Coordinates of C-alpha atoms in Angstrom, one line a residue:
Chain M
X613 CA 0.0 0.0 0.1
X614 CA 1.3 3.5 -0.9
X615 CA 1.3 6.4 1.3
X616 CA -1.5 7.9 -0.8
X617 CA -3.6 4.7 -0.5
X618 CA -3.1 4.8 3.3
X619 CA -4.3 8.4 3.4
X620 CA -7.2 7.5 1.2
X621 CA -8.2 4.6 3.4
X622 CA -8.0 6.7 6.5
X623 CA -10.1 9.4 5.0
X624 CA -12.7 6.8 3.9
X625 CA -12.7 5.4 7.4
X626 CA -13.3 8.9 8.6
X627 CA -16.4 9.4 6.5
X628 CA -17.8 6.1 7.7
X629 CA -17.1 7.3 11.3
X630 CA -19.0 10.5 10.5
X631 CA -21.9 8.4 9.2
X632 CA -21.9 6.5 12.4
X633 CA -22.0 9.9 14.2
X634 CA -25.1 10.7 12.1
X635 CA -26.8 7.5 13.3
X636 CA -26.1 8.3 16.9
X637 CA -27.6 11.7 16.4
X638 CA -30.7 10.0 15.1
X639 CA -30.7 7.9 18.3
X640 CA -30.3 11.1 20.3
X641 CA -33.5 12.8 19.2
X642 CA -35.9 10.0 17.9
X643 CA -36.9 8.3 21.2
X644 CA -37.4 11.5 23.1
X645 CA -39.6 13.1 20.5
X646 CA -41.6 9.8 20.1
X647 CA -42.1 9.7 23.8
X648 CA -43.4 13.3 23.7
X649 CA -45.7 12.4 20.7
X650 CA -47.2 9.3 22.7
X651 CA -47.7 11.4 25.8
X652 CA -49.4 14.2 23.9
X653 CA -51.7 11.6 22.2
X654 CA -52.5 10.0 25.5
X655 CA -53.4 13.4 26.9
X656 CA -55.5 14.0 23.9
X657 CA -57.4 10.7 24.4
X658 CA -57.9 11.4 28.1
X659 CA -59.3 14.9 27.2
X660 CA -61.6 13.4 24.6
X661 CA -64.7 15.6 24.6
X662 CA -62.8 18.8 25.1
X663 CA -61.5 20.9 22.3
X664 CA -58.1 20.5 24.1
X665 CA -58.3 16.8 23.4
X666 CA -58.8 17.3 19.8
X667 CA -55.9 19.8 19.5
X668 CA -53.6 17.6 21.4
X669 CA -54.2 14.8 19.0
X670 CA -53.7 17.2 16.0
X671 CA -50.3 18.3 17.4
X672 CA -49.3 14.7 18.2
X673 CA -50.2 13.5 14.8
X674 CA -48.3 16.3 12.9
X675 CA -45.3 15.8 15.2
X676 CA -45.4 12.1 14.4
X677 CA -45.3 12.8 10.7
X678 CA -42.5 15.2 11.1
X679 CA -40.6 12.7 13.2
X680 CA -40.9 10.2 10.4
X681 CA -39.6 12.6 7.8
X682 CA -36.7 13.9 10.1
X683 CA -35.7 10.3 10.9
X684 CA -35.7 9.2 7.3
X685 CA -33.8 12.2 6.2
X686 CA -31.1 11.8 8.9
X687 CA -30.8 8.1 8.1
X688 CA -30.6 8.9 4.4
X689 CA -27.9 11.4 4.9
X690 CA -25.9 8.7 6.6
X691 CA -26.6 6.3 3.9
X692 CA -25.6 8.8 1.2
X693 CA -22.2 9.0 2.8
X694 CA -21.8 5.3 3.2
X695 CA -23.0 4.8 -0.3
X696 CA -20.5 7.2 -1.8
X697 CA -17.6 5.5 0.0
X698 CA -18.9 2.1 -1.3
X699 CA -18.9 3.7 -4.7
X700 CA -15.3 4.8 -4.3
X701 CA -14.4 1.2 -3.4
X702 CA -16.3 -0.1 -6.5
X703 CA -14.4 2.4 -8.7
X704 CA -16.2 5.7 -8.7
X705 CA -13.4 7.9 -9.9
X706 CA -15.2 11.2 -9.0
X707 CA -15.6 10.3 -5.2
X708 CA -12.1 9.0 -5.1
X709 CA -10.8 12.3 -6.5
X710 CA -12.9 14.1 -3.9
X711 CA -11.5 12.1 -1.1
X712 CA -7.9 12.5 -2.3
X713 CA -8.3 16.3 -2.6
X714 CA -9.7 16.7 1.0
X715 CA -7.8 17.7 3.9
Chain Y
X1033 CA -63.5 21.7 18.3
X1034 CA -64.4 22.8 21.8
X1035 CA -67.7 21.7 23.2
X1036 CA -70.1 24.8 23.8
X1037 CA -70.5 25.7 27.5
X1038 CA -73.9 24.0 27.7
X1039 CA -72.4 20.7 26.6
X1040 CA -69.6 20.6 29.2
X1041 CA -71.9 18.9 31.7
X1042 CA -70.9 18.0 35.2
X1043 CA -71.7 14.4 34.6
X1044 CA -69.0 14.1 31.9
X1045 CA -66.3 15.1 34.2
X1046 CA -66.4 13.2 37.5
X1047 CA -63.4 13.8 39.6
X1048 CA -61.6 10.6 38.7
X1049 CA -61.8 11.5 35.0
X1050 CA -60.9 15.1 35.5
X1051 CA -57.9 13.9 37.6
X1052 CA -56.9 11.5 34.8
X1053 CA -56.8 14.4 32.3
X1054 CA -54.8 16.6 34.6
X1055 CA -52.2 13.8 35.1
X1056 CA -52.0 13.1 31.4
X1057 CA -51.6 16.7 30.5
X1058 CA -48.9 17.1 33.2
X1059 CA -47.0 14.1 31.9
X1060 CA -47.3 15.4 28.3
X1061 CA -46.0 18.8 29.4
X1062 CA -42.9 17.2 30.9
X1063 CA -42.0 14.9 27.9
X1064 CA -42.6 17.7 25.5
X1065 CA -40.2 19.9 27.5
X1066 CA -37.8 17.1 27.8
X1067 CA -37.9 16.4 24.0
X1068 CA -37.8 20.1 23.2
X1069 CA -34.5 20.2 25.0
X1070 CA -33.1 16.9 24.0
X1071 CA -33.1 17.6 20.3
X1072 CA -30.8 20.5 20.5
X1073 CA -27.5 18.6 21.0
X1074 CA -28.2 16.1 18.1
X1075 CA -29.0 19.1 15.9
X1076 CA -25.7 20.7 16.8
X1077 CA -23.8 17.4 16.3
X1078 CA -25.3 17.0 12.8
X1079 CA -24.2 20.5 11.9
X1080 CA -20.7 19.8 13.2
X1081 CA -20.6 16.5 11.3
X1082 CA -21.5 18.5 8.1
X1083 CA -18.6 20.8 8.9
X1084 CA -16.1 18.1 9.4
X1085 CA -17.2 16.2 6.3
X1086 CA -15.0 18.5 4.3
X1087 CA -11.9 17.3 6.0
X1088 CA -12.3 13.9 4.5
X1089 CA -14.2 14.3 1.3
X1090 CA -14.7 17.1 -1.2
X1091 CA -16.4 17.7 -4.5
X1092 CA -19.9 17.8 -5.8
X1093 CA -21.1 14.7 -4.1
X1094 CA -19.4 15.7 -0.8
X1095 CA -21.2 19.0 -1.0
X1096 CA -24.5 17.4 -1.6
X1097 CA -23.9 15.1 1.4
X1098 CA -23.1 18.1 3.5
X1099 CA -26.2 19.9 2.4
X1100 CA -28.3 16.8 3.3
X1101 CA -26.7 16.8 6.8
X1102 CA -27.4 20.4 7.4
X1103 CA -30.9 20.0 6.2
X1104 CA -31.4 17.1 8.6
X1105 CA -29.9 19.2 11.4
X1106 CA -32.5 21.9 10.7
X1107 CA -35.3 19.4 10.7
X1108 CA -34.3 18.1 14.1
X1109 CA -33.6 21.5 15.5
X1110 CA -36.9 22.6 14.4
X1111 CA -38.7 20.3 16.8
X1112 CA -37.4 22.2 19.7
X1113 CA -39.5 25.4 19.3
X1114 CA -42.9 23.9 18.9
X1115 CA -42.4 21.3 21.6
X1116 CA -41.3 23.9 24.2
X1117 CA -44.3 26.1 23.3
X1118 CA -46.6 23.1 23.7
X1119 CA -45.0 22.5 27.1
X1120 CA -45.2 26.2 28.0
X1121 CA -48.9 26.4 27.2
X1122 CA -49.7 23.0 28.9
X1123 CA -48.2 24.6 32.0
X1124 CA -50.0 27.8 31.9
X1125 CA -53.2 27.4 30.1
X1126 CA -53.3 23.8 31.3
X1127 CA -53.2 24.9 34.9
X1128 CA -56.4 27.0 34.4
X1129 CA -57.9 24.0 32.7
X1130 CA -56.9 21.7 35.6
X1131 CA -58.5 24.3 38.1
X1132 CA -61.7 24.3 36.1
X1133 CA -61.9 20.5 35.7
X1134 CA -61.0 19.3 39.1
X1135 CA -63.8 20.5 41.2
X1136 CA -64.9 18.6 44.5
X1137 CA -67.9 16.5 43.5
X1138 CA -67.3 16.9 39.7
X1139 CA -67.9 19.8 37.4
X1140 CA -71.4 21.3 38.1
X1141 CA -73.5 23.6 35.9
X1142 CA -72.0 26.7 37.5
X1143 CA -68.5 25.7 36.6
X1144 CA -69.2 24.8 33.0
X1145 CA -68.5 28.2 31.7
X1146 CA -65.1 28.5 33.4
X1147 CA -64.3 25.0 32.0
X1148 CA -65.4 25.9 28.5
X1149 CA -63.3 29.0 28.6
X1150 CA -60.2 27.3 30.0
X1151 CA -60.6 24.6 27.3
X1152 CA -60.9 27.1 24.5
X1153 CA -57.9 28.9 25.7
X1154 CA -55.6 25.9 25.8
X1155 CA -57.1 24.4 22.5
X1156 CA -56.5 27.7 20.8
X1157 CA -52.8 27.8 21.8
X1158 CA -52.3 24.2 20.7
X1159 CA -54.0 25.0 17.3
X1160 CA -51.5 27.7 16.9
X1161 CA -48.7 25.2 17.3
X1162 CA -50.5 22.8 14.9
X1163 CA -50.6 25.5 12.2
X1164 CA -46.9 25.9 12.4
X1165 CA -46.3 22.1 12.5
X1166 CA -48.6 21.9 9.4
X1167 CA -46.5 24.3 7.5
X1168 CA -44.2 23.6 4.6
X1169 CA -41.1 23.8 6.8
X1170 CA -41.3 23.0 10.4
X1171 CA -40.5 25.5 13.2
X1172 CA -39.4 28.2 10.8
X1173 CA -36.7 30.5 11.8
X1174 CA -35.6 28.6 14.9
X1175 CA -32.1 29.6 15.8
X1176 CA -29.8 27.8 13.6
X1177 CA -32.6 27.3 11.1
X1178 CA -32.4 29.0 7.7
X1179 CA -34.2 32.3 7.2
X1180 CA -36.5 30.9 4.6
X1181 CA -38.7 29.1 7.1
X1182 CA -42.4 29.2 7.0
X1183 CA -44.6 32.0 8.2
X1184 CA -47.6 29.9 8.7
X1185 CA -50.8 30.4 10.6
X1186 CA -50.9 34.2 9.8
X1187 CA -48.2 35.0 12.3
X1188 CA -46.8 38.4 11.8
X1189 CA -43.0 38.9 11.9
X1190 CA -41.7 39.8 15.4
X1191 CA -38.3 40.8 16.5
X1192 CA -37.0 41.4 20.0
X1193 CA -37.2 45.1 19.8
X1194 CA -41.0 44.8 20.2
X1195 CA -40.8 42.9 23.3
X1196 CA -41.1 44.9 26.6
X1197 CA -37.8 45.7 28.4
X1198 CA -39.4 45.2 31.7
X1199 CA -38.9 41.5 32.9
X1200 CA -42.4 41.0 34.0
X1201 CA -44.1 42.5 31.0
X1202 CA -41.7 40.6 28.8
X1203 CA -42.8 37.2 30.4
X1204 CA -46.3 38.0 29.6
X1205 CA -45.6 39.1 26.1
X1206 CA -43.4 36.3 25.4
X1207 CA -46.1 33.8 26.5
X1208 CA -48.5 35.2 24.1
X1209 CA -46.2 34.5 21.2
X1210 CA -46.5 31.3 19.0
X1211 CA -43.5 29.1 18.0
X1212 CA -42.6 30.9 14.8
X1213 CA -42.6 34.3 16.6
X1214 CA -40.6 33.0 19.4
X1215 CA -38.0 31.7 17.1
X1216 CA -37.7 35.0 15.3
X1217 CA -37.5 37.0 18.6
X1218 CA -35.1 34.7 20.3
X1219 CA -32.3 35.1 17.6
X1220 CA -32.3 38.8 18.6
X1221 CA -32.3 38.3 22.3
X1222 CA -28.7 38.8 23.1
X1223 CA -26.6 40.1 26.1
X1224 CA -26.8 39.2 29.8
X1225 CA -30.3 39.3 31.2
X1226 CA -32.0 39.4 27.8
X1227 CA -33.7 36.0 28.5
X1228 CA -35.1 37.0 31.9
X1229 CA -38.9 36.5 31.7
X1230 CA -38.7 33.5 29.3
X1231 CA -39.5 29.9 30.4
X1232 CA -36.5 28.1 31.8
X1233 CA -36.6 25.4 29.3
X1234 CA -36.4 27.9 26.4
X1235 CA -33.5 29.8 28.2
X1236 CA -31.7 26.5 28.4
X1237 CA -32.0 25.7 24.8
X1238 CA -30.9 29.2 23.7
X1239 CA -27.9 29.3 26.2
X1240 CA -26.7 25.9 25.1
X1241 CA -26.6 27.0 21.6
X1242 CA -24.6 30.1 22.9
X1243 CA -22.4 27.9 24.9
X1244 CA -21.7 25.7 21.9
X1245 CA -20.8 28.9 19.8
X1246 CA -18.6 30.4 22.5
X1247 CA -16.6 27.1 22.8
X1248 CA -16.3 26.8 19.0
X1249 CA -14.9 30.3 18.9
X1250 CA -12.3 29.5 21.5
X1251 CA -13.8 31.7 24.2
X1252 CA -12.6 30.8 27.8
X1253 CA -12.0 27.1 27.0
X1254 CA -11.3 26.1 30.5
X1255 CA -14.2 27.6 32.2
X1256 CA -16.8 27.1 29.5
X1257 CA -15.4 23.6 29.0
X1258 CA -16.1 22.8 32.7
X1259 CA -19.5 24.4 32.4
X1260 CA -20.3 22.1 29.5
X1261 CA -19.1 19.0 31.4
X1262 CA -21.2 20.1 34.4
X1263 CA -24.3 20.2 32.2
X1264 CA -23.5 17.0 30.5
X1265 CA -23.3 15.3 33.9
X1266 CA -27.0 15.5 34.4
X1267 CA -29.5 16.1 31.6
X1268 CA -31.9 17.8 34.1
X1269 CA -29.7 20.7 34.5
X1270 CA -30.7 23.9 32.8
X1271 CA -28.4 26.6 31.7
X1272 CA -30.3 29.8 32.6
X1273 CA -27.5 32.2 31.6
X1274 CA -24.1 32.1 30.1
X1275 CA -21.9 35.1 29.1
X1276 CA -18.7 35.4 27.1
X1277 CA -16.9 37.0 30.2
X1278 CA -17.1 33.7 32.1
X1279 CA -20.4 33.9 34.2
X1280 CA -23.3 31.6 34.2
X1281 CA -26.4 30.5 36.1
X1282 CA -27.3 26.8 36.3
X1283 CA -30.4 25.2 37.7
X1284 CA -30.5 21.5 38.6
X1285 CA -33.9 21.1 37.3
X1286 CA -36.7 23.1 35.9
X1287 CA -37.5 26.0 38.3
X1288 CA -40.8 26.7 36.4
X1289 CA -42.1 23.3 37.5
X1290 CA -40.6 23.2 41.0
X1291 CA -42.6 23.6 44.2
X1292 CA -39.7 25.4 45.8
X1293 CA -36.5 27.2 44.3
X1294 CA -33.3 27.9 46.2
X1295 CA -30.8 30.2 44.4
X1296 CA -27.3 30.1 45.9
X1297 CA -24.9 33.0 45.4
X1298 CA -21.3 31.6 46.2
X1299 CA -18.7 33.6 47.8
X1300 CA -15.0 34.3 47.5
X1301 CA -13.0 32.1 45.2
X1302 CA -16.0 30.8 43.5
X1303 CA -15.7 30.6 39.6
X1304 CA -17.4 29.1 36.6
X1305 CA -14.7 26.4 36.6
X1306 CA -16.0 25.3 40.0
X1307 CA -19.7 25.9 39.5
X1308 CA -20.3 22.3 40.6
X1309 CA -19.4 23.5 44.3
X1310 CA -22.2 26.1 44.2
X1311 CA -24.5 23.7 42.7
X1312 CA -23.8 21.1 45.3
X1313 CA -24.5 23.5 48.0
X1314 CA -27.7 24.7 46.5
X1315 CA -28.8 21.0 46.1
X1316 CA -27.8 20.3 49.9
X1317 CA -30.1 23.1 50.9
X1318 CA -32.8 21.7 48.8
X1319 CA -32.3 18.2 50.4
X1320 CA -32.3 19.7 53.9
X1321 CA -35.5 21.8 53.1
X1322 CA -37.2 18.8 51.7
X1323 CA -36.2 16.6 54.8
X1324 CA -37.6 19.3 57.0
X1325 CA -40.9 19.3 54.9
X1326 CA -41.2 15.6 55.3
X1327 CA -40.6 15.8 59.0
X1328 CA -43.1 18.6 59.6
X1329 CA -45.9 17.5 57.3
X1330 CA -45.5 13.8 57.0
X1331 CA -46.4 14.3 53.4
X1332 CA -45.0 14.2 50.0
X1333 CA -41.8 16.2 49.7
X1334 CA -42.2 19.4 47.6
X1335 CA -39.7 19.1 44.5
X1336 CA -37.1 21.7 45.2
X1337 CA -34.9 23.1 42.4
X1338 CA -31.4 24.6 43.3
X1339 CA -29.9 27.3 41.2
X1340 CA -26.2 28.1 41.3
X1341 CA -25.8 31.7 40.4
X1342 CA -22.2 32.3 39.2
X1343 CA -23.3 35.5 37.8
X1344 CA -20.5 37.7 39.1
X1345 CA -16.8 37.8 39.1
X1346 CA -16.0 36.7 42.6
X1347 CA -13.0 38.0 44.4
X1348 CA -10.5 35.5 45.5
X1349 CA -10.4 36.5 49.2
X1350 CA -12.4 38.5 51.7
X1351 CA -9.5 41.0 51.8
X1352 CA -9.8 41.6 48.2
X1353 CA -13.6 41.8 48.5
X1354 CA -13.3 44.5 51.3
X1355 CA -11.1 46.6 49.1
X1356 CA -13.4 46.2 46.1
X1357 CA -17.0 46.3 47.2
X1358 CA -17.9 47.2 43.7
X1359 CA -17.4 43.4 42.7
X1360 CA -20.7 42.7 44.6
X1361 CA -22.8 45.5 43.1
X1362 CA -21.5 45.0 39.5
X1363 CA -23.9 42.4 38.7
X1364 CA -26.4 42.7 41.5
X1365 CA -29.0 44.0 38.9
X1366 CA -28.6 40.6 37.0
X1367 CA -29.5 38.7 40.1
X1368 CA -32.6 41.0 40.4
X1369 CA -33.5 40.2 36.8
X1370 CA -33.2 36.5 37.2
X1371 CA -35.3 36.4 40.3
X1372 CA -37.9 38.7 38.7
X1373 CA -38.0 36.6 35.6
X1374 CA -38.5 33.3 37.5
X1375 CA -41.2 34.9 39.6
X1376 CA -42.9 36.3 36.5
X1377 CA -42.9 33.1 34.6
X1378 CA -43.9 31.2 37.8
X1379 CA -47.1 33.4 38.3
X1380 CA -48.4 33.0 34.7
X1381 CA -50.0 29.7 35.8
X1382 CA -51.5 31.2 38.8
X1383 CA -49.1 29.9 41.5
X1384 CA -46.4 31.6 43.5
X1385 CA -43.6 29.2 44.3
X1386 CA -41.5 30.0 47.3
X1387 CA -38.1 31.2 46.2
X1388 CA -35.3 31.6 48.8
X1389 CA -32.0 33.2 47.9
X1390 CA -29.0 32.1 49.9
X1391 CA -26.0 34.4 50.0
X1392 CA -23.0 32.5 51.1
X1393 CA -19.8 34.4 52.4
X1394 CA -19.2 37.4 49.9
X1395 CA -22.3 36.1 48.0
X1396 CA -24.1 37.7 51.0
X1397 CA -22.9 41.1 49.9
X1398 CA -24.1 40.5 46.3
X1399 CA -27.4 39.3 47.7
X1400 CA -27.8 42.4 49.9
X1401 CA -26.8 44.7 47.1
X1402 CA -29.5 43.1 44.8
X1403 CA -32.1 43.7 47.5
X1404 CA -31.0 47.3 48.2
X1405 CA -32.2 48.6 45.0
X1406 CA -35.6 50.5 44.9
X1407 CA -37.3 47.8 43.1
X1408 CA -36.2 45.0 45.5
X1409 CA -35.5 41.4 45.0
X1410 CA -38.2 39.0 43.9
X1411 CA -37.7 36.3 46.6
X1412 CA -39.6 35.2 49.6
X1413 CA -36.7 34.8 51.9
X1414 CA -33.0 35.9 52.0
X1415 CA -30.4 33.8 53.9
X1416 CA -27.0 35.0 54.6
X1417 CA -24.7 32.3 55.5
X1418 CA -21.2 33.1 56.9
X1419 CA -21.7 36.5 55.9
X1420 CA -19.0 39.4 56.1
X1421 CA -21.9 41.9 55.8
X1422 CA -25.0 42.2 53.7
X1423 CA -23.9 45.3 51.9
X1424 CA -26.2 47.6 53.7
X1425 CA -26.0 48.7 57.3
X1426 CA -29.5 47.7 58.4
X1427 CA -32.5 45.8 57.0
X1428 CA -34.2 49.2 56.5
X1429 CA -32.5 49.2 53.2
X1430 CA -33.5 45.8 52.1
X1431 CA -36.6 45.3 49.9
X1432 CA -38.7 42.5 48.6
X1433 CA -40.2 42.7 45.0
X1434 CA -43.7 41.4 45.6
X1435 CA -45.0 40.5 42.2
X1436 CA -43.6 43.8 40.9
X1437 CA -44.3 46.0 43.8
X1438 CA -41.4 46.7 46.1
X1439 CA -41.9 46.7 49.9
X1440 CA -39.5 46.7 52.9
X1441 CA -38.3 43.3 54.0
X1442 CA -40.0 41.8 57.1
X1443 CA -37.7 40.5 59.9
X1444 CA -38.6 36.9 59.3
X1445 CA -37.7 37.1 55.6
X1446 CA -34.1 38.2 56.4
X1447 CA -32.1 35.4 58.1
X1448 CA -28.4 35.3 59.2
X1449 CA -26.6 32.1 60.0
X1450 CA -23.0 32.0 61.3
X1451 CA -20.8 30.0 63.4
X1452 CA -18.8 31.4 66.3
X1453 CA -15.7 29.6 64.8
X1454 CA -16.1 31.3 61.5
X1455 CA -13.8 34.4 61.2
X1456 CA -15.4 35.8 58.0
X1457 CA -18.5 37.4 59.8
X1458 CA -16.2 39.4 62.0
X1459 CA -15.4 41.4 59.0
X1460 CA -18.8 43.2 59.6
X1461 CA -17.2 45.0 62.5
X1462 CA -15.2 47.1 60.0
X1463 CA -18.6 48.1 58.4
X1464 CA -16.9 47.9 54.9
X1465 CA -19.4 45.3 53.7
X1466 CA -22.4 46.2 55.7
X1467 CA -24.1 44.8 58.7
X1468 CA -24.8 41.2 59.8
X1469 CA -28.4 40.0 59.3
X1470 CA -29.9 39.0 62.7
X1471 CA -27.9 41.4 64.8
X1472 CA -30.2 43.5 67.0
X1473 CA -29.1 46.8 65.5
X1474 CA -29.3 45.5 61.9
X1475 CA -32.5 43.7 61.8
X1476 CA -33.6 40.2 60.7
X1477 CA -33.4 36.9 62.4
X1478 CA -30.2 35.2 63.5
X1479 CA -29.9 31.3 63.5
X1480 CA -27.3 29.8 65.6
X1481 CA -26.1 26.5 64.2
X1482 CA -22.6 25.0 63.9
X1483 CA -21.3 22.6 61.3
X1484 CA -20.3 20.6 64.4
X1485 CA -16.8 20.0 63.5
X1486 CA -14.3 18.5 65.9
X1487 CA -11.9 21.1 67.4
X1488 CA -9.1 20.2 65.1
X1489 CA -11.2 21.0 62.0
X1490 CA -12.9 24.2 63.3
X1491 CA -10.5 26.3 61.2
X1492 CA -12.5 25.0 58.2
X1493 CA -15.9 26.0 59.5
X1494 CA -16.5 28.6 57.0
X1495 CA -16.5 26.2 54.1
X1496 CA -18.5 23.4 55.9
X1497 CA -21.9 25.2 56.5
X1498 CA -23.6 23.2 53.7
X1499 CA -22.1 19.8 54.4
X1500 CA -24.7 17.0 54.4
X1501 CA -25.9 16.1 57.9
X1502 CA -24.5 19.1 59.7
X1503 CA -26.7 21.1 62.1
X1504 CA -25.9 24.1 60.0
X1505 CA -27.4 22.7 56.8
X1506 CA -30.3 21.5 58.9
X1507 CA -30.9 24.9 60.1
X1508 CA -30.7 26.4 56.8
X1509 CA -33.2 23.8 55.4
X1510 CA -35.6 24.6 58.2
X1511 CA -35.5 28.3 57.4
X1512 CA -36.0 27.5 53.6
X1513 CA -38.9 25.2 54.5
X1514 CA -40.5 27.7 56.8
X1515 CA -42.3 29.9 54.2

């Protein structure tokens, strides 16, 4: 392995590590927001018959939708990074050039 | 849609059902607040990751990946504002709903109108949040989010310049704002004390972002790094204030949800790097007060939140303090602002949580200076522990801010505690730092209690007042529990 290959491998490993960091970020927000959504929905159900109950359910539903979107987008961002590095391994010249030029 | 007043019948809300609603709303409030705070760090982390991506990978594909990361960071960050507004309105408007719902014997006809009004008020605020959540971009304009966020729900643009400068008016005005308006206003609220009057959870979120930016900029790395580590050690801790000159205020829980608040003003030698010491002492006061509560009332212990106020540049020694009394007064106004803000936010839900300020050592001078201003200090009791003087000669110059109206302090609200083995209080004989609370000619109440150290350790008495299990901390706890 040449020095250049070693640097390239280190940078690829670095991108994989950053992608793992993205996964950890997803784990850092998803469960807490999910818990809030469930609590808001439960409060909405308890308050059924009041306008508050309807509004709580609406807020919970919208948050749940947004949570799904944000979770997917965060995961996609991580996969985009891993996918590009895999592409490099499979011979994607543009990505390889981008990694060589970094630093 | 809210039921018309006539349809909110007493039979529909027996006590058990009403209490179930209150319990569920309370839980929802807590989890919404926790989540609103918890998303901040992952969002900051995603932003950092986008920044670091360039060190390992460049080019068009890398730029696109970084953009995707930043977009994801904005999406995550944008949960914070709406969730914190939900928590805020569940606390404030939810309290009014709870009072209208939980009526002995169930809601009767005469209570139905009050219930309908409380229900509509809370439902209206929640619908406001829903209208923002339903927009194209969630939580538009949140600090850190792009400027192109949604302006949904017909919310007009708001900047901080339209917020009242008075802390109590600011608290009321802030509470009336929706998520998008708060996000826009928050980005303009800069400078020490600018967040007084905002809910503690929102202060925490804004200040954590500030702390992150200060650390990234290389400002006071040792002190701010220690502060960050202190916050990271317990997720319940809230950063109520942080400044670029190395001052901060940290609560060990949410003061807006507490049944009792204790703010500790530390003394000579204290610093941001050692904020854990002040936090530990505040927590020990809370523990002692809660134990006193349990012993007296044989009931559930009131949740107590301790606040470590490292909001001033403390002198290293009492000698230095005596030469530079201006150190105490330099930031006394900020202590007043914090206390008034906590009080104003607390009162929005119709409660008045007891708040005791404890001035320890030279912190006693800071506390006394804060209460010497014409507007007074918004606390229910002031304790001076190991004081070298309270900044003023007598209690006649000490005032309480009672919901925005100043009045002279009453004797029982001004308490001094000192050990006969502690040399620091003897400084009061010089008059340089004011009189000792509890002395006959000064006013207030004196508590006599010793840390109870063996003779060989009495030289350390001044630093042991708050040690767990001592007579002195028990006496302090008793005084805090008294109101």
